[in-house]
Coordinates of C-alpha atoms in Angstrom, one line a residue:
M1 CA 202.6 246.0 10.0
P2 CA 206.1 244.8 11.5
S3 CA 208.6 244.0 8.9
N4 CA 210.4 240.6 8.6
K5 CA 213.4 242.1 10.0
F6 CA 211.3 243.2 13.0
W7 CA 209.9 239.3 13.3
F8 CA 213.3 237.9 12.9
K9 CA 215.1 240.3 15.6
L10 CA 212.4 239.1 18.1
H11 CA 212.8 235.2 17.1
G12 CA 216.7 235.4 17.9
W13 CA 215.8 237.3 21.1
C14 CA 213.4 234.8 21.9
S15 CA 215.8 232.1 22.6
L16 CA 219.4 233.6 22.5
P17 CA 219.0 235.4 26.5
V18 CA 218.5 231.9 27.9
W19 CA 220.0 229.6 24.8
L20 CA 222.0 227.6 27.3
I21 CA 219.3 226.7 29.6
F22 CA 216.8 226.5 26.8
C23 CA 219.0 223.7 25.1
F24 CA 220.1 221.6 28.2
V25 CA 216.2 221.5 29.1
C26 CA 215.4 219.9 25.7
L27 CA 218.4 217.6 25.8
T28 CA 217.5 216.4 29.4
G29 CA 214.1 216.0 28.3
T30 CA 215.0 213.9 25.3
I31 CA 217.0 212.1 27.5
A32 CA 214.2 211.7 30.2
V33 CA 211.7 210.0 27.5
L34 CA 213.9 207.1 27.1
S35 CA 215.0 206.7 30.9
H36 CA 213.6 203.6 31.3
E37 CA 214.5 202.0 28.2
L38 CA 218.2 203.4 29.1
T39 CA 218.2 201.7 32.7
W40 CA 217.0 198.5 30.9
L41 CA 219.9 198.9 28.5
T42 CA 222.5 199.9 30.8
N43 CA 221.7 197.7 34.0
P44 CA 221.1 194.2 33.9
G45 CA 220.1 194.2 37.5
A46 CA 216.8 196.4 36.5
R47 CA 215.5 193.8 33.4
A48 CA 212.5 191.5 34.0
S49 CA 213.9 188.4 32.4
N50 CA 210.9 186.2 31.5
P51 CA 211.6 183.2 29.1
Q52 CA 208.9 181.2 30.5
Q53 CA 206.4 183.8 29.9
K54 CA 205.1 183.7 33.3
P55 CA 202.1 186.0 34.2
A56 CA 203.3 188.8 36.6
L57 CA 202.9 187.6 40.2
P58 CA 200.8 190.0 43.0
V59 CA 202.8 192.7 44.4
S60 CA 201.9 191.0 48.0
Q61 CA 204.2 188.3 46.9
L62 CA 207.2 190.8 46.0
V63 CA 206.7 192.7 49.5
E64 CA 206.6 189.5 51.0
A65 CA 210.3 188.3 49.0
V66 CA 211.7 191.6 50.2
Q67 CA 210.6 191.0 53.9
Q68 CA 212.0 187.7 54.3
K69 CA 215.2 188.8 53.0
F70 CA 215.1 191.9 55.4
P71 CA 213.2 190.5 58.6
T72 CA 213.6 193.9 60.4
A73 CA 212.6 195.9 57.2
D74 CA 209.7 198.4 57.1
V75 CA 208.2 198.3 53.8
S76 CA 206.7 201.7 52.5
A77 CA 206.1 201.6 48.7
V78 CA 205.9 199.6 45.8
M79 CA 206.5 200.9 42.2
T80 CA 205.4 198.9 39.2
F81 CA 207.0 199.9 35.6
E82 CA 207.0 198.6 32.3
P83 CA 207.0 194.8 31.7
Y84 CA 210.2 194.6 30.8
L85 CA 211.5 196.3 34.2
V86 CA 211.8 194.9 37.5
T87 CA 209.4 196.1 40.4
A88 CA 210.9 198.7 42.8
V89 CA 210.3 198.1 46.5
T90 CA 211.1 201.0 48.7
F91 CA 212.1 200.2 52.3
T92 CA 214.3 201.0 55.4
D93 CA 216.1 198.8 57.8
H94 CA 218.4 199.3 60.8
D95 CA 221.3 199.7 58.3
K96 CA 219.5 201.0 55.5
P97 CA 218.0 204.5 55.9
Y98 CA 216.4 204.3 52.5
A99 CA 216.6 201.2 50.0
I100 CA 215.1 200.3 47.0
A101 CA 214.5 196.4 46.2
Y102 CA 214.7 195.2 42.4
V103 CA 212.3 192.7 42.2
N104 CA 211.7 190.4 39.4
P105 CA 208.0 190.6 38.9
Y106 CA 207.7 187.2 37.4
S107 CA 209.9 185.2 39.8
A108 CA 209.7 187.4 43.0
K109 CA 213.6 187.3 42.8
I110 CA 215.6 190.3 44.3
Q111 CA 218.0 191.3 41.7
Q112 CA 219.5 194.5 42.8
I113 CA 219.1 196.6 46.0
N114 CA 219.8 200.4 45.1
E115 CA 220.5 202.9 48.2
G116 CA 221.0 205.7 45.9
L117 CA 219.3 208.1 43.5
T118 CA 218.1 205.9 40.1
F119 CA 219.1 207.2 36.8
I120 CA 215.3 207.5 36.1
G121 CA 214.8 209.5 39.2
F122 CA 218.0 211.7 38.7
M123 CA 217.0 212.4 35.1
R124 CA 213.6 213.5 35.6
S125 CA 214.9 215.6 38.6
L126 CA 217.4 217.1 36.3
H127 CA 214.8 217.6 33.5
G128 CA 211.9 218.7 35.9
W129 CA 213.7 221.4 38.2
L130 CA 217.4 221.5 37.4
L131 CA 217.9 219.9 40.8
F132 CA 217.0 223.0 42.5
P133 CA 216.0 222.6 46.0
W134 CA 212.4 222.4 46.8
Q135 CA 211.2 225.2 49.6
Q136 CA 208.0 226.1 50.9
G137 CA 205.9 224.3 48.1
Y138 CA 208.3 225.9 45.4
S139 CA 211.5 225.3 43.5
V140 CA 213.3 227.7 41.7
G141 CA 214.6 225.4 39.3
Y142 CA 210.7 224.2 38.2
Y143 CA 209.8 227.9 37.2
L144 CA 212.9 228.0 35.3
V145 CA 212.0 225.1 33.3
S146 CA 208.6 225.4 32.8
A147 CA 209.0 229.2 31.7
M148 CA 211.1 227.8 28.7
A149 CA 207.7 227.2 27.4
L150 CA 207.4 231.0 26.9
V151 CA 210.5 231.1 25.2
M152 CA 209.3 228.1 22.9
L153 CA 206.3 229.6 21.8
G154 CA 207.6 232.6 21.2
A155 CA 210.0 231.3 18.8
L156 CA 207.5 229.2 16.9
I157 CA 205.1 232.5 16.6
T158 CA 207.9 234.8 15.5
G159 CA 209.9 232.0 13.3
L160 CA 206.5 231.5 11.6
M161 CA 206.2 235.2 11.0
V162 CA 209.3 235.1 9.6
Y163 CA 209.2 232.0 7.5
K164 CA 205.2 233.1 6.0
K165 CA 205.3 230.0 3.4
F166 CA 206.4 227.5 6.0
W167 CA 204.4 224.7 4.0
R168 CA 207.1 224.8 1.3
S169 CA 209.6 222.9 3.5
L170 CA 206.5 220.4 4.2
T171 CA 206.3 219.7 0.4
A172 CA 209.6 220.6 -1.4
P173 CA 212.1 220.1 1.8
K174 CA 215.5 221.7 0.5
I175 CA 219.1 221.8 2.3
R176 CA 221.4 223.4 -0.1
F177 CA 224.8 221.5 1.1
A178 CA 227.0 223.2 -1.9
A179 CA 226.5 226.7 -0.2
N180 CA 228.1 228.3 2.3
K181 CA 228.1 227.3 6.1
A182 CA 225.1 230.2 6.9
T183 CA 222.9 228.9 4.4
V184 CA 223.2 225.4 5.2
L185 CA 222.6 226.2 8.6
A186 CA 219.7 228.4 7.9
D187 CA 218.3 225.5 5.5
L188 CA 218.6 222.8 8.7
H189 CA 217.1 225.4 11.1
R190 CA 213.8 226.1 8.9
L191 CA 213.3 222.7 7.8
A192 CA 213.9 221.1 11.4
G193 CA 211.2 223.8 12.7
V194 CA 208.5 223.4 10.1
W195 CA 208.4 219.6 10.7
S196 CA 208.4 220.1 14.4
I197 CA 205.6 222.6 14.5
W198 CA 203.2 220.0 15.8
F199 CA 206.0 218.8 18.4
L200 CA 206.6 222.7 19.9
I201 CA 203.3 223.5 20.1
L202 CA 202.5 220.2 22.3
M203 CA 205.5 221.0 24.1
S204 CA 204.6 224.8 24.7
A205 CA 201.4 223.9 25.8
T206 CA 202.4 221.1 28.3
G207 CA 204.9 223.6 29.7
L208 CA 202.7 226.7 30.2
W209 CA 200.3 224.0 32.4
Y210 CA 203.8 222.9 34.4
L211 CA 204.1 226.7 34.9
A212 CA 200.4 227.2 35.9
Q213 CA 200.8 224.3 38.3
A214 CA 204.3 225.7 39.8
V215 CA 202.3 228.8 40.5
M216 CA 199.2 226.9 42.1
W217 CA 202.0 224.8 44.2
H218 CA 203.6 227.8 45.1
N219 CA 200.2 229.5 46.6
D220 CA 199.0 226.3 48.3
I221 CA 196.3 225.8 45.8
D222 CA 195.6 222.0 46.1
I223 CA 194.9 220.5 42.8
E224 CA 193.5 217.1 44.2
P225 CA 192.6 216.7 48.0
H226 CA 195.2 215.3 50.3
A227 CA 195.0 211.7 51.4
P228 CA 192.6 210.9 54.1
L229 CA 193.7 209.5 57.4
V230 CA 191.9 206.8 59.4
D231 CA 189.3 207.7 61.9
I232 CA 190.5 207.6 65.7
S233 CA 187.0 205.6 66.3
D234 CA 188.2 203.1 63.7
I235 CA 191.3 202.1 65.3
P236 CA 190.5 199.1 68.0
T237 CA 191.7 199.6 71.3
D238 CA 191.1 195.8 72.3
G239 CA 194.1 194.9 69.9
Q240 CA 192.1 192.0 68.8
Q241 CA 191.2 192.9 65.2
R242 CA 193.8 192.9 62.7
K243 CA 194.9 195.0 59.9
L244 CA 194.3 194.1 56.2
T245 CA 197.2 192.7 54.3
L246 CA 198.2 194.2 51.1
A247 CA 196.7 191.6 49.1
E248 CA 193.2 192.0 50.4
A249 CA 193.7 195.8 50.0
M250 CA 194.6 195.3 46.4
D251 CA 191.6 192.8 46.1
I252 CA 189.4 195.8 47.0
A253 CA 191.1 198.2 44.6
T254 CA 190.8 195.7 41.5
A255 CA 187.2 195.0 42.5
R256 CA 186.3 198.4 42.6
F257 CA 188.1 199.3 39.4
P258 CA 188.6 196.1 37.3
A259 CA 191.2 197.8 34.6
L260 CA 193.4 199.3 37.4
K261 CA 196.9 198.5 36.5
P262 CA 198.7 199.7 39.9
S263 CA 201.9 202.0 39.6
I264 CA 202.7 203.0 43.1
I265 CA 201.2 201.4 46.1
M266 CA 201.8 203.1 49.4
L267 CA 201.7 201.2 52.8
P268 CA 200.0 202.8 55.9
E269 CA 202.9 204.1 57.8
H270 CA 201.5 204.5 61.2
Q271 CA 198.2 203.3 62.7
R272 CA 195.9 206.3 61.0
G273 CA 197.5 205.8 57.7
M274 CA 195.7 204.0 54.9
Y275 CA 196.7 202.1 51.9
Q276 CA 197.3 204.5 48.8
I277 CA 196.9 202.7 45.9
S278 CA 197.3 204.7 42.0
G279 CA 197.8 203.4 38.6
A280 CA 196.7 203.6 35.3
G281 CA 193.4 201.9 33.4
D282 CA 191.9 201.9 29.8
H283 CA 192.1 205.9 29.5
V284 CA 195.2 205.6 26.8
F285 CA 195.7 209.8 27.2
Y286 CA 195.9 209.6 31.0
D287 CA 198.9 209.4 33.4
Q288 CA 200.1 206.0 35.8
Y289 CA 198.0 208.2 38.5
A290 CA 194.8 208.3 37.0
Y291 CA 193.1 206.1 39.3
A292 CA 193.6 206.4 42.7
L293 CA 192.3 204.7 46.1
S294 CA 192.7 205.3 49.9
I295 CA 191.6 202.0 51.8
N296 CA 190.8 202.2 55.3
P297 CA 193.4 199.1 56.7
W298 CA 191.0 198.3 59.8
T299 CA 187.7 198.5 58.2
G300 CA 188.2 197.8 54.0
N301 CA 186.0 200.5 53.4
I302 CA 187.3 202.7 50.3
A303 CA 187.8 206.3 52.3
S304 CA 188.4 208.2 48.6
E305 CA 188.8 207.5 45.4
K306 CA 189.4 209.1 41.7
S307 CA 189.0 208.1 38.3
P308 CA 189.0 209.8 34.9
E309 CA 185.2 210.3 35.3
T310 CA 185.4 212.1 38.4
M311 CA 188.2 214.4 38.0
S312 CA 187.7 218.1 37.4
T313 CA 189.1 220.1 34.2
V314 CA 192.0 221.0 36.0
Q315 CA 192.9 217.6 37.7
T316 CA 192.2 216.0 33.9
L317 CA 194.9 218.4 32.8
M318 CA 197.2 217.0 35.3
H319 CA 197.0 213.7 34.3
V320 CA 197.2 214.4 30.9
A321 CA 200.2 216.4 30.5
D322 CA 202.7 214.1 31.5
P323 CA 202.0 211.3 28.9
L324 CA 201.7 214.4 26.2
H325 CA 204.8 215.6 27.3
Y326 CA 207.1 212.5 27.3
G327 CA 205.0 210.7 25.1
T328 CA 204.4 207.6 27.0
F329 CA 201.2 207.0 25.9
G330 CA 201.6 204.7 22.8
G331 CA 204.4 202.6 24.4
L332 CA 207.8 202.4 22.7
W333 CA 206.5 203.8 19.2
T334 CA 205.6 207.2 20.7
K335 CA 208.5 207.2 22.9
F336 CA 210.9 206.7 20.3
L337 CA 209.1 209.3 18.1
W338 CA 209.1 212.0 21.1
F339 CA 213.0 211.0 21.5
F340 CA 213.3 211.7 18.0
F341 CA 211.9 215.0 17.7
G342 CA 213.6 215.8 21.2
L343 CA 216.8 215.7 19.7
I344 CA 215.6 218.1 16.7
L345 CA 214.4 220.5 18.9
T346 CA 217.9 220.4 20.8
G347 CA 219.5 220.7 17.3
M348 CA 217.5 223.6 16.6
S349 CA 218.7 225.7 19.2
I350 CA 221.9 224.8 18.3
T351 CA 221.5 225.7 14.8
G352 CA 220.0 228.8 15.7
F353 CA 223.0 229.9 18.3
M354 CA 225.0 228.8 15.3
M355 CA 223.5 231.0 12.9
W356 CA 223.4 234.1 15.2
A357 CA 227.2 233.4 16.2
T358 CA 227.8 233.6 12.4
R359 CA 225.8 236.6 12.0
L360 CA 227.3 238.5 14.8
K361 CA 231.3 237.4 13.3
K362 CA 230.1 238.9 9.7
A363 CA 228.7 242.1 11.4
M364 CA 231.9 242.7 13.7
R365 CA 234.1 242.1 10.5
E366 CA 232.0 244.5 8.6
H367 CA 232.2 247.0 11.3
L368 CA 236.3 246.8 11.5
V369 CA 236.5 247.2 7.8
T370 CA 234.2 250.1 7.8
Q371 CA 236.3 251.8 10.5
V372 CA 239.7 251.1 8.8
A373 CA 238.1 252.6 5.3

């Protein structure tokens, strides 16, 4: 049976070699949890004010507002967020290679035009793959971040082996502030770790899924089928048949899935392109892409569809991982809870490093004393 000293050393080595990356991933993930709320707080143009408590307008009206202001624009997608945030309409124009119109979903007023990277996108990218480039279906950064799940799981298991009666910190938490620095750090680290066991398990489990997902992407294993293209025979040759409007496509989607709450709507890019509509539904633990439809703009037929009821096991894992990892399934309450425990996890990585540094200094001093003697 390995000794307590062995588990303690192993616990340290589970995090120390990658301490800086682990701490950075924890911190950026914590900020990413509240990236929408921080955007609302810092950018008035992103706030969806609704003093008259009007219902949200159809997304087709929001797209029309953008097209009226930019007549030559080519709208590519619509993204909806929380009720207190604007709807994002992405488009290109002759003087705008890529732009996002922040449209108030209750008044259709364009409040801001963003032509760069948003704070939300930046934080999710920084946390997800450290802004490393993607090439041939993989990113080194994505592997680095998802591999932190192994570090976290190792630290959790070895920590429990060191502190075998961990439940004492649940029933009788203790921090000896009057003691020396090393004792205070140890008490803080131990107490935070015990109260975060459930969070560590959840982050490790979802992180391991992201690692498995990275391997599948790298090896061209499709978790979900690619969006279909319109059959050439469906494209009219006489020029008389018109395409479905966005409003008509949305009517078809909501008729198929009445509980659908659209999250992202991709408009046809070319003659063979389809309306790609993804959104959430009544299933709490599924993400905002759990429902999806491909609608033929020439015939109105649903070429493909997806819902929680038709998902495979792997697809289900894919669509429940994000809500559990970022705590979005319960709204603001769970987001703030995840943010709080994310701060604790970040603090644990810092206190763990400080404990190691303190012990290292002590060992060096003892070694010097021994040499002098």
